[in-house]
Coordinates of C-alpha atoms in Angstrom, one line a residue:
X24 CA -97.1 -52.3 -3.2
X25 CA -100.1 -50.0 -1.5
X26 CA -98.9 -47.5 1.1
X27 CA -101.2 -48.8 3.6
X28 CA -105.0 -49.6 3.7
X29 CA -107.1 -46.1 2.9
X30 CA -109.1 -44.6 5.6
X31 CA -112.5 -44.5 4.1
X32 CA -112.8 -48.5 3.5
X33 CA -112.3 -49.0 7.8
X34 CA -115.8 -49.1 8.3
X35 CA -116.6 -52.7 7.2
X36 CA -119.5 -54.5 9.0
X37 CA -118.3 -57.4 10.4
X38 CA -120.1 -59.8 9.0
X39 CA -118.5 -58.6 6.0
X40 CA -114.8 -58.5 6.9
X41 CA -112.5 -60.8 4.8
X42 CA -109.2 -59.7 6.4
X43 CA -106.8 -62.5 8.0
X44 CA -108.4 -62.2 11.0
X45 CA -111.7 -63.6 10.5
X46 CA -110.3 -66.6 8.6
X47 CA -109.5 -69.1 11.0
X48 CA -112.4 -70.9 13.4
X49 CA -111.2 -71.7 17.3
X50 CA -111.1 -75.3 16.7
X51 CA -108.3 -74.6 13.8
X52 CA -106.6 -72.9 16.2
X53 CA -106.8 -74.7 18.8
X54 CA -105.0 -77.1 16.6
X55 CA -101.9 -75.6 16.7
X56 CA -98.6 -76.0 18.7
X57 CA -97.2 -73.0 19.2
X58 CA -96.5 -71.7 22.5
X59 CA -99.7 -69.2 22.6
X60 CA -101.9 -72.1 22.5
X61 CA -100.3 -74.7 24.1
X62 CA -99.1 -73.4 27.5
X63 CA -102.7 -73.0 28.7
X64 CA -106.0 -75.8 29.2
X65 CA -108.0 -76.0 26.6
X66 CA -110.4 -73.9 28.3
X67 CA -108.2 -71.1 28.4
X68 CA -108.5 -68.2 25.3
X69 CA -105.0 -66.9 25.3
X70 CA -104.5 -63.2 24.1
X71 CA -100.7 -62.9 26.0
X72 CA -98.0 -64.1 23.6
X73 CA -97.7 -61.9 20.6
X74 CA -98.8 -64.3 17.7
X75 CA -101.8 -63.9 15.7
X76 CA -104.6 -65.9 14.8
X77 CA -104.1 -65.8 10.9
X78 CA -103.2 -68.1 8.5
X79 CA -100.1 -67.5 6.8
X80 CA -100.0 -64.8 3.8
X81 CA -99.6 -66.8 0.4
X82 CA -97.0 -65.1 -1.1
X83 CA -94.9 -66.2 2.0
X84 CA -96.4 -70.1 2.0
X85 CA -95.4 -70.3 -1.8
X86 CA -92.1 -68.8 -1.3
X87 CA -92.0 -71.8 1.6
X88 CA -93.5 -74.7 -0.6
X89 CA -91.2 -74.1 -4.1
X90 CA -87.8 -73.9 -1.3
X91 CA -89.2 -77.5 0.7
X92 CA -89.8 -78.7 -3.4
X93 CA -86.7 -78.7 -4.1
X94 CA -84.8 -79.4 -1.2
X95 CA -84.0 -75.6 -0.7
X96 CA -82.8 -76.0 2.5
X97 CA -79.6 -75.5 3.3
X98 CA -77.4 -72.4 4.5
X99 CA -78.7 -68.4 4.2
X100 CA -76.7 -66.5 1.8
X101 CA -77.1 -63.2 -0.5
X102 CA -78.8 -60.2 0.2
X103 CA -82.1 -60.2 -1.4
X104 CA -83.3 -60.1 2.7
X105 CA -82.0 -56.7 3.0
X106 CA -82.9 -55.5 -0.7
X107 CA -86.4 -56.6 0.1
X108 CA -86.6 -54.6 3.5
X109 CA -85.0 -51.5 1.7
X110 CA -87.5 -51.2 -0.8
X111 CA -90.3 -52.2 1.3
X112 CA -89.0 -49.1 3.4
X113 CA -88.5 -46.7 0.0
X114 CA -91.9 -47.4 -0.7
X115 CA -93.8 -47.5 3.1
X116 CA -92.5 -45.3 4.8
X117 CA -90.9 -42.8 2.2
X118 CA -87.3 -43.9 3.0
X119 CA -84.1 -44.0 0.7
X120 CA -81.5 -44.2 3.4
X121 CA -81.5 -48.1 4.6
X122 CA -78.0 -49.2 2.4
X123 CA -77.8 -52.9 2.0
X124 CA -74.0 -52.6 2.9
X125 CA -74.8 -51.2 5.9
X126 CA -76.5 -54.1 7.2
X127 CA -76.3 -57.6 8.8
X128 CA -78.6 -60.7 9.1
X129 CA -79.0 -62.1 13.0
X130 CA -81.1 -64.4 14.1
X131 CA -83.8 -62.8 15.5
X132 CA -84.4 -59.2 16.7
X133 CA -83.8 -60.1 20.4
X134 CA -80.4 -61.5 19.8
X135 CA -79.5 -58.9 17.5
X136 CA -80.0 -56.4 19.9
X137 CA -77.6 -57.9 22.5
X138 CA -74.6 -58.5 19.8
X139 CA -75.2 -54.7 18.6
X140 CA -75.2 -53.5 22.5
X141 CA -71.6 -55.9 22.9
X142 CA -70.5 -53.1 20.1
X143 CA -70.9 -50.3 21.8
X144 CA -71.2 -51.4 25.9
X145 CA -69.1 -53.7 27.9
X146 CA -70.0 -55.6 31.1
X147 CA -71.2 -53.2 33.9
X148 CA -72.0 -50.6 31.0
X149 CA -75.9 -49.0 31.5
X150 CA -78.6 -49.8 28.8
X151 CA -81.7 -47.4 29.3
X152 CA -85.4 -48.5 28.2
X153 CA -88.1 -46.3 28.8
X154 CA -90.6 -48.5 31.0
X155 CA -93.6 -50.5 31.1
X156 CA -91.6 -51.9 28.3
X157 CA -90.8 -55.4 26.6
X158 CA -89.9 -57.8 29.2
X159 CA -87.0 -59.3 27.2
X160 CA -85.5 -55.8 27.4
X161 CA -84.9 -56.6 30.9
X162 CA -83.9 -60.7 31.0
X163 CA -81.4 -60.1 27.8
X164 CA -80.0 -57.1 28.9
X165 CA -79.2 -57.9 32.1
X166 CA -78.1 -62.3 31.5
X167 CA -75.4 -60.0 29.5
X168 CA -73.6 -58.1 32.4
X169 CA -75.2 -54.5 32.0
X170 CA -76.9 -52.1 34.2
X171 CA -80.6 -51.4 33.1
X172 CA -81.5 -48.1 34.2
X173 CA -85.2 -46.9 33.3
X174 CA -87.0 -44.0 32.2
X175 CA -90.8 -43.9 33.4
X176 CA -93.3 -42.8 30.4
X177 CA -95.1 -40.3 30.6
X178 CA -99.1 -40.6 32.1
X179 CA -99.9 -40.0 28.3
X180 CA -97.5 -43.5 27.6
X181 CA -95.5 -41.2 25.6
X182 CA -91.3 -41.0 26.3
X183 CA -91.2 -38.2 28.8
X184 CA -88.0 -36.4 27.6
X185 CA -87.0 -35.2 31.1
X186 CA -87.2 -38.6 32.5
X187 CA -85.5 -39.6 29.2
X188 CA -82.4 -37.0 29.8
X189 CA -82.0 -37.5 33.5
X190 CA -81.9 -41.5 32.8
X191 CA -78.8 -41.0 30.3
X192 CA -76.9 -38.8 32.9
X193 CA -77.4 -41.1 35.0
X194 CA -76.1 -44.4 33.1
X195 CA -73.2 -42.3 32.0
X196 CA -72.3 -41.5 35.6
X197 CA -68.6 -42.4 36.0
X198 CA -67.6 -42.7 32.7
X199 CA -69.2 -45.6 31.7
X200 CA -70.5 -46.2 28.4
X201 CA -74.5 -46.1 27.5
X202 CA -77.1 -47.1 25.2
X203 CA -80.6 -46.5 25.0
X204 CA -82.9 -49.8 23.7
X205 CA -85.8 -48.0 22.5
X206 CA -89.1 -50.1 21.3
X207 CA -90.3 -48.0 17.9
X208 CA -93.4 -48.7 18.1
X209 CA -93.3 -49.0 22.1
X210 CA -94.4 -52.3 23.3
X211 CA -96.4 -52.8 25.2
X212 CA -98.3 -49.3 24.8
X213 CA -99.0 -49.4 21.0
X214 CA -97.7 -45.7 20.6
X215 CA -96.0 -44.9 17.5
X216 CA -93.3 -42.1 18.1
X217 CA -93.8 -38.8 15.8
X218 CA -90.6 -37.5 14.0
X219 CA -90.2 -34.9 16.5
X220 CA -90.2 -37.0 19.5
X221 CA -87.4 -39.2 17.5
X222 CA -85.7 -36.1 16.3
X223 CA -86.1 -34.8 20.6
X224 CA -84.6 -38.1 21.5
X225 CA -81.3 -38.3 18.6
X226 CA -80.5 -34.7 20.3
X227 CA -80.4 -36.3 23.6
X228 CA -78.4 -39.1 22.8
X229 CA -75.8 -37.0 20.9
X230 CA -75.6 -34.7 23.7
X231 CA -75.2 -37.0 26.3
X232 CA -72.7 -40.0 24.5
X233 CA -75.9 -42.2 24.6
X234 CA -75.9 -45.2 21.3
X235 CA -79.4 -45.6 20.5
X236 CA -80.8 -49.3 18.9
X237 CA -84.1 -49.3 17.9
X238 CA -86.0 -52.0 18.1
X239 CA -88.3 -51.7 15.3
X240 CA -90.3 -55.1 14.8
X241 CA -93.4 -53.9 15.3
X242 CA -92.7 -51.0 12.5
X243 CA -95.0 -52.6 9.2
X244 CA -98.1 -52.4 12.1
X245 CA -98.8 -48.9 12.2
X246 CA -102.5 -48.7 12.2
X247 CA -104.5 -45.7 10.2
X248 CA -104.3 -42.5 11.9
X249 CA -100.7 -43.3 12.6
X250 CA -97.1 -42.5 10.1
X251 CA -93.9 -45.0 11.3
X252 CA -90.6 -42.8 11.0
X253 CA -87.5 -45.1 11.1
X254 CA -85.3 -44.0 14.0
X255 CA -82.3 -43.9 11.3
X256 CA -84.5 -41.3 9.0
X257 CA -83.9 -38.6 11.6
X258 CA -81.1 -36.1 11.9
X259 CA -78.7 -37.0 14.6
X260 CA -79.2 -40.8 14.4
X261 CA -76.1 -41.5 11.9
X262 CA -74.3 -43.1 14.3
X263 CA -77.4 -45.5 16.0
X264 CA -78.6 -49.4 15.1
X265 CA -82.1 -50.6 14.3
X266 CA -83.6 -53.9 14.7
X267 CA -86.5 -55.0 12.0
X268 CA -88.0 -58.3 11.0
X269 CA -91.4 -59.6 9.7
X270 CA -91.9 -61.9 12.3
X271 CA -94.5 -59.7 13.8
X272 CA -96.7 -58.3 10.9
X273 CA -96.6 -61.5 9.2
X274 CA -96.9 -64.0 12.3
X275 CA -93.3 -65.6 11.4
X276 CA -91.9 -65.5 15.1
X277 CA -91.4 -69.7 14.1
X278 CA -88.8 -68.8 10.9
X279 CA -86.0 -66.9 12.6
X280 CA -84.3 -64.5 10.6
X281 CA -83.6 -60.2 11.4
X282 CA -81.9 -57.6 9.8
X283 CA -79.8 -55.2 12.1
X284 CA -79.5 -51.6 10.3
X285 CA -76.5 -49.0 10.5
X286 CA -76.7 -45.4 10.8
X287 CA -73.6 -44.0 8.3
X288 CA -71.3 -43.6 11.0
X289 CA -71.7 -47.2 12.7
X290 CA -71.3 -49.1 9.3
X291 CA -67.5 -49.5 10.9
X292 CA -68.7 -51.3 14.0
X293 CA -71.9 -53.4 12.6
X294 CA -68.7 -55.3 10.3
X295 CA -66.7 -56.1 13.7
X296 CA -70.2 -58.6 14.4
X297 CA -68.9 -61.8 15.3
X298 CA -69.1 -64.3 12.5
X299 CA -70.7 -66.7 14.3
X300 CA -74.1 -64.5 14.3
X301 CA -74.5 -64.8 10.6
X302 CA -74.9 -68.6 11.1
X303 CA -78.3 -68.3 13.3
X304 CA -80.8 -67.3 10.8
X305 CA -82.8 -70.0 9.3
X306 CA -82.8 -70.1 5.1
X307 CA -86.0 -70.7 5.2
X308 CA -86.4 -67.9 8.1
X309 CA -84.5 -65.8 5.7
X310 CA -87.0 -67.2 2.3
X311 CA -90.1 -66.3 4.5
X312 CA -89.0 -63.0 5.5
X313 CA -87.8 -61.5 2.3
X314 CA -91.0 -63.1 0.1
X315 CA -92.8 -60.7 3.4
X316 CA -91.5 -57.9 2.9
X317 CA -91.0 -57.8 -1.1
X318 CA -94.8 -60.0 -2.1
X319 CA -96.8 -59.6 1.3
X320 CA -97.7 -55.6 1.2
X321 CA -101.3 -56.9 0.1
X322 CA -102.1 -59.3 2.8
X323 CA -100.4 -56.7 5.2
X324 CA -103.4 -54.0 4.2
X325 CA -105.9 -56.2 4.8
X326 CA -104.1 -57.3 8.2
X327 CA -104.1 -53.6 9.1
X328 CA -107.9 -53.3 8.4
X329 CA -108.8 -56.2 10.7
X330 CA -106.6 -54.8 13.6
X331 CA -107.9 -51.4 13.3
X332 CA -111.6 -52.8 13.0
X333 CA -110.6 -55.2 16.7
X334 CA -108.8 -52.0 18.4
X335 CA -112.1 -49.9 17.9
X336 CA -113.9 -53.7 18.5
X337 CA -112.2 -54.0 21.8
X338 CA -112.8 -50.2 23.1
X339 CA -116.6 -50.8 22.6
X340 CA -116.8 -54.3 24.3
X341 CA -114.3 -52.7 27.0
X342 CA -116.9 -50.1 28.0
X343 CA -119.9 -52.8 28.0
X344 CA -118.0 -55.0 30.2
X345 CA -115.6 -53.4 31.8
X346 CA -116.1 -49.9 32.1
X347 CA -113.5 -49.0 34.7
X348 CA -110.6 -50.2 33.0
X349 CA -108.2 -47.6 31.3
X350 CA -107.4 -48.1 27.8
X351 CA -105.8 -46.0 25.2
X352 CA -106.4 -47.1 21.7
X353 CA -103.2 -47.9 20.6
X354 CA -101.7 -46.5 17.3
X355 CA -99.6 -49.6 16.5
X356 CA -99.1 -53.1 17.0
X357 CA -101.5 -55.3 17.9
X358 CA -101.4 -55.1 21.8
X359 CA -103.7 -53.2 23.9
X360 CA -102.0 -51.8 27.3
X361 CA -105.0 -52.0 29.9
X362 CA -105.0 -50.4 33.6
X363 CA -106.8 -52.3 36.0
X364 CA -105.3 -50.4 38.8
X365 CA -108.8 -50.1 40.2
X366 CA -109.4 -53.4 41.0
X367 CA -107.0 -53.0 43.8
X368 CA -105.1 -56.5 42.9
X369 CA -101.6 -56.4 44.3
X370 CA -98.5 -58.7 43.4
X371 CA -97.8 -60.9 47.1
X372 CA -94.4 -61.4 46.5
X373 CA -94.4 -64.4 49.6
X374 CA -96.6 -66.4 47.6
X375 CA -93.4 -67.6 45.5
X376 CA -91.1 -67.1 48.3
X377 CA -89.1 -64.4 49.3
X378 CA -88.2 -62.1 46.4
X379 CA -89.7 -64.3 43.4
X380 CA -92.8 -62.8 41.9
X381 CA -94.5 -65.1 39.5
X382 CA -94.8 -64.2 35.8
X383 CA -98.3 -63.9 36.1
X384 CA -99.8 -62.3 39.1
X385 CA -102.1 -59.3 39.9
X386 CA -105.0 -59.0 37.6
X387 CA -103.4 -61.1 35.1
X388 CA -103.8 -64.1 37.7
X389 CA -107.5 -63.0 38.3
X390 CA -108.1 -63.1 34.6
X391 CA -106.6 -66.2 34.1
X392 CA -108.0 -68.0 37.1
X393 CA -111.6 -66.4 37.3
X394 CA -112.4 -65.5 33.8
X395 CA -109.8 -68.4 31.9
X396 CA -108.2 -65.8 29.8
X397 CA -104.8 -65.5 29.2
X398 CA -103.0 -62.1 29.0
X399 CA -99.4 -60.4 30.4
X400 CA -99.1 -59.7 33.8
X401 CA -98.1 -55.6 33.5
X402 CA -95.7 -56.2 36.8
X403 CA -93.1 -57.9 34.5
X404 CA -92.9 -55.1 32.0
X405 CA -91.0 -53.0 34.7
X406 CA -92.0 -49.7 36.4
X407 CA -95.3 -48.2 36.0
X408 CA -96.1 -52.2 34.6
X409 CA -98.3 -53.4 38.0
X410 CA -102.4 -53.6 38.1
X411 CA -101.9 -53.2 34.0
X412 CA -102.1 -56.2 31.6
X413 CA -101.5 -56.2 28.0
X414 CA -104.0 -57.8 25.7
X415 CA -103.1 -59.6 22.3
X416 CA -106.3 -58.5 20.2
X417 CA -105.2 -59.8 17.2
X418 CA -107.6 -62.8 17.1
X419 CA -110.6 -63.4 15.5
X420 CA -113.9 -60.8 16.7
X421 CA -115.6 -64.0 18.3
X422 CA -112.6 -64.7 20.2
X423 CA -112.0 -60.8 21.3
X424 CA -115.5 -60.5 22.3
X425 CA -115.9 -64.1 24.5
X426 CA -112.6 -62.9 26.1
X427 CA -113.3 -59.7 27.2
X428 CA -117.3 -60.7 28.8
X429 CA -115.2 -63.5 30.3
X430 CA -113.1 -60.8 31.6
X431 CA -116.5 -58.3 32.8
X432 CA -118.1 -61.1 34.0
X433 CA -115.2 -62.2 36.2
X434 CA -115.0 -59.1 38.0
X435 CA -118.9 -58.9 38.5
X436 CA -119.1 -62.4 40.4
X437 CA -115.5 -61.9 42.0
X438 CA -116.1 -61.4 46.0

């Protein structure tokens, strides 16, 4: 397995690009029934939802077809998921330290992270996220009877470790217990922590009685330019949780299956998960995820070239059409934070009634309504989230480039 696509072979003319991306037309796409092209018209391009327009990577539809041939489909069991994730880790990102002991299988990232906060919070204990940050940090985390309390990034969309410290005294306040849920690599900014910013936040946490969990999902999606450090690689985080899965990188959001990870000194409390969670994943969530991670690293460079070629696409068809929005080329995922501030669109609570704000309003609801494209309202991402939308670029060129003169020429007609 390749450590990652190389540099020099990024610059790829388009017409010449074979990567996952260009592979599927709009029509095949618009044949699908997933939830990114079905909650719209038909007239609608949707770049919200994080799933991407690719076909599935063979290695992982073959691991799928020989389970369905022979009736493979009954209960998860073994450990080949978290063998495959190890070594995929050994060899990626240069790390010997995820132990398949240390680990258990939950259905999805999401609800792992709320069974590995029940382990170290109780109701009315504080979770910290550092906002604009992944909405479900906010709905899961607070349907399960604890405090969020948030730490603004910084105006570079970096954490801002002052805002990061002041946030933990204050969910420890009182005694109470604390965790911080930290997106590694943030969503919805695309910024890929650097060792020393993960090594700056462990020393926080330790000083401070803060449990970190690290949401990881996005970590097989760093883009060239970029290095992914595990949260449980640094010093300091022996006693944290992370959260991976390929359900991003290989578009498998549809075959639940996850992998919560122990630091050495919370092996003890991962065991004390309820048995129940075990029974979640799907087998053939599990089959899909392990053939990912241990037969996919090909498909997964070529995935990486596409993205890198769109995120340098999008910049250059941002500054055509719309030069005044912010954007800061993100170093991971495939999401593109953009600040629209500019256009002066502001959320009108009473539209929805008193205190309801809809999930798409501000320039979101402009996009959608004047150009008919589909992204995330920033509002719902928390603080420092309103006038920004985040934009799902991984979608074929043609798609990326209708979108965004929709989106230019929207603005240029609007009154």
């Amino acid at each position: 397995m390749a450590d990652g696509p190389k540099s020099e072979a990024l610059d790829v003319p388009e017409a010449d690009r074979t990567d996952p991306l260009v592979q599927l037309s709009l029509e095949q796409l618009r044949r699908r029934t997933s939830m990114k092209w079905r909650a719209h018209p038909e007239d609608v391009l949707p770049l919200w939802v994080a799933e991407m327009d690719v076909p599935m990577a063979p290695p992982v539809a073959e691991a799928l077809r020989a389970a369905i041939d022979l009736g493979d489909t009954g209960y998860p069991y073994g450990s080949g998921y978290a063998e495959a994730v190890a070594a995929f880790a050994a060899e990626r990102w240069k790390w010997d330290g995820l132990h398949v002991e240390r680990t258990a299988i939950v259905p999805d990232v999401m609800l792992g992270v709320v069974e590995v906060l029940r382990l170290v919070t109780g109701p009315g204990d504080a979770v910290v996220v550092c906002s604009p940050v992944y909405p479900p940090f906010y709905a899961f985390v607070a349907h399960d009877a604890r405090e969020i309390v948030e730490a603004r990034l910084g105006a570079d969309l970096r954490v801002d470790l002052a805002a990061l410290e002041d946030a933990f005294v204050r969910a420890r306040c009182q005694g109470r217990r604390a965790a911080f849920l930290m997106s590694n690599p943030h969503n919805p900014t695309g910024v890929v922590p650097t060792r020393q910013e993960l090594e700056a936040v462990a020393a926080l946490a330790r000083k401070h009685g803060v449990r970190v969990v690290s949401d990881e999902i996005h970590a097989p999606l760093v883009l060239p330019g970029a290095v992914f450090t595990p949260f449980l690689s640094v010093p300091g985080a022996e006693n944290a949780f992370a959260l991976v899965s390929a359900s991003k990188a290989w578009n498998l959001a549809g075959l639940k299956a996850a992998l919560a990870v122990a630091g050495a000194e919370a092996a003890d409390e991962l065991r004390l998960l309820p048995e129940e969670v075990s029974h979640g994943p799907s087998h053939l969530g599990v089959i899909a995820h392990t053939a990912a991670f241990r037969e996919g690293g090909a498909w997964l460079d070529e995935l990486l070239l596409g993205l890198d070629a769109n995120r340098r696409l999008l910049g250059q068809l941002l500054e055509e059409h719309l030069p005044e929005v912010g954007y800061q080329e993100p170093q991971g995922t495939y999401l593109a934070w953009l600040d629209c501030r500019w256009l002066g669109l502001h959320i009108d609570q009473d539209v929805e009634g008193p205190g309801v704000v809809s999930d798409v309003a501000g320039p979101a609801k402009m996009f959608l309504a004047e150009a008919r494209v589909a992204l995330s309202s920033g509002h719902v991402f928390g603080s420092g989230g309103e006038g920004h939308v985040r934009l799902n670029f991984a979608t074929t060129p043609a798609v990326l480039r209708q979108a965004v003169t929709r989106m230019g020429n929207s603005v240029r007609i609007s009154p």
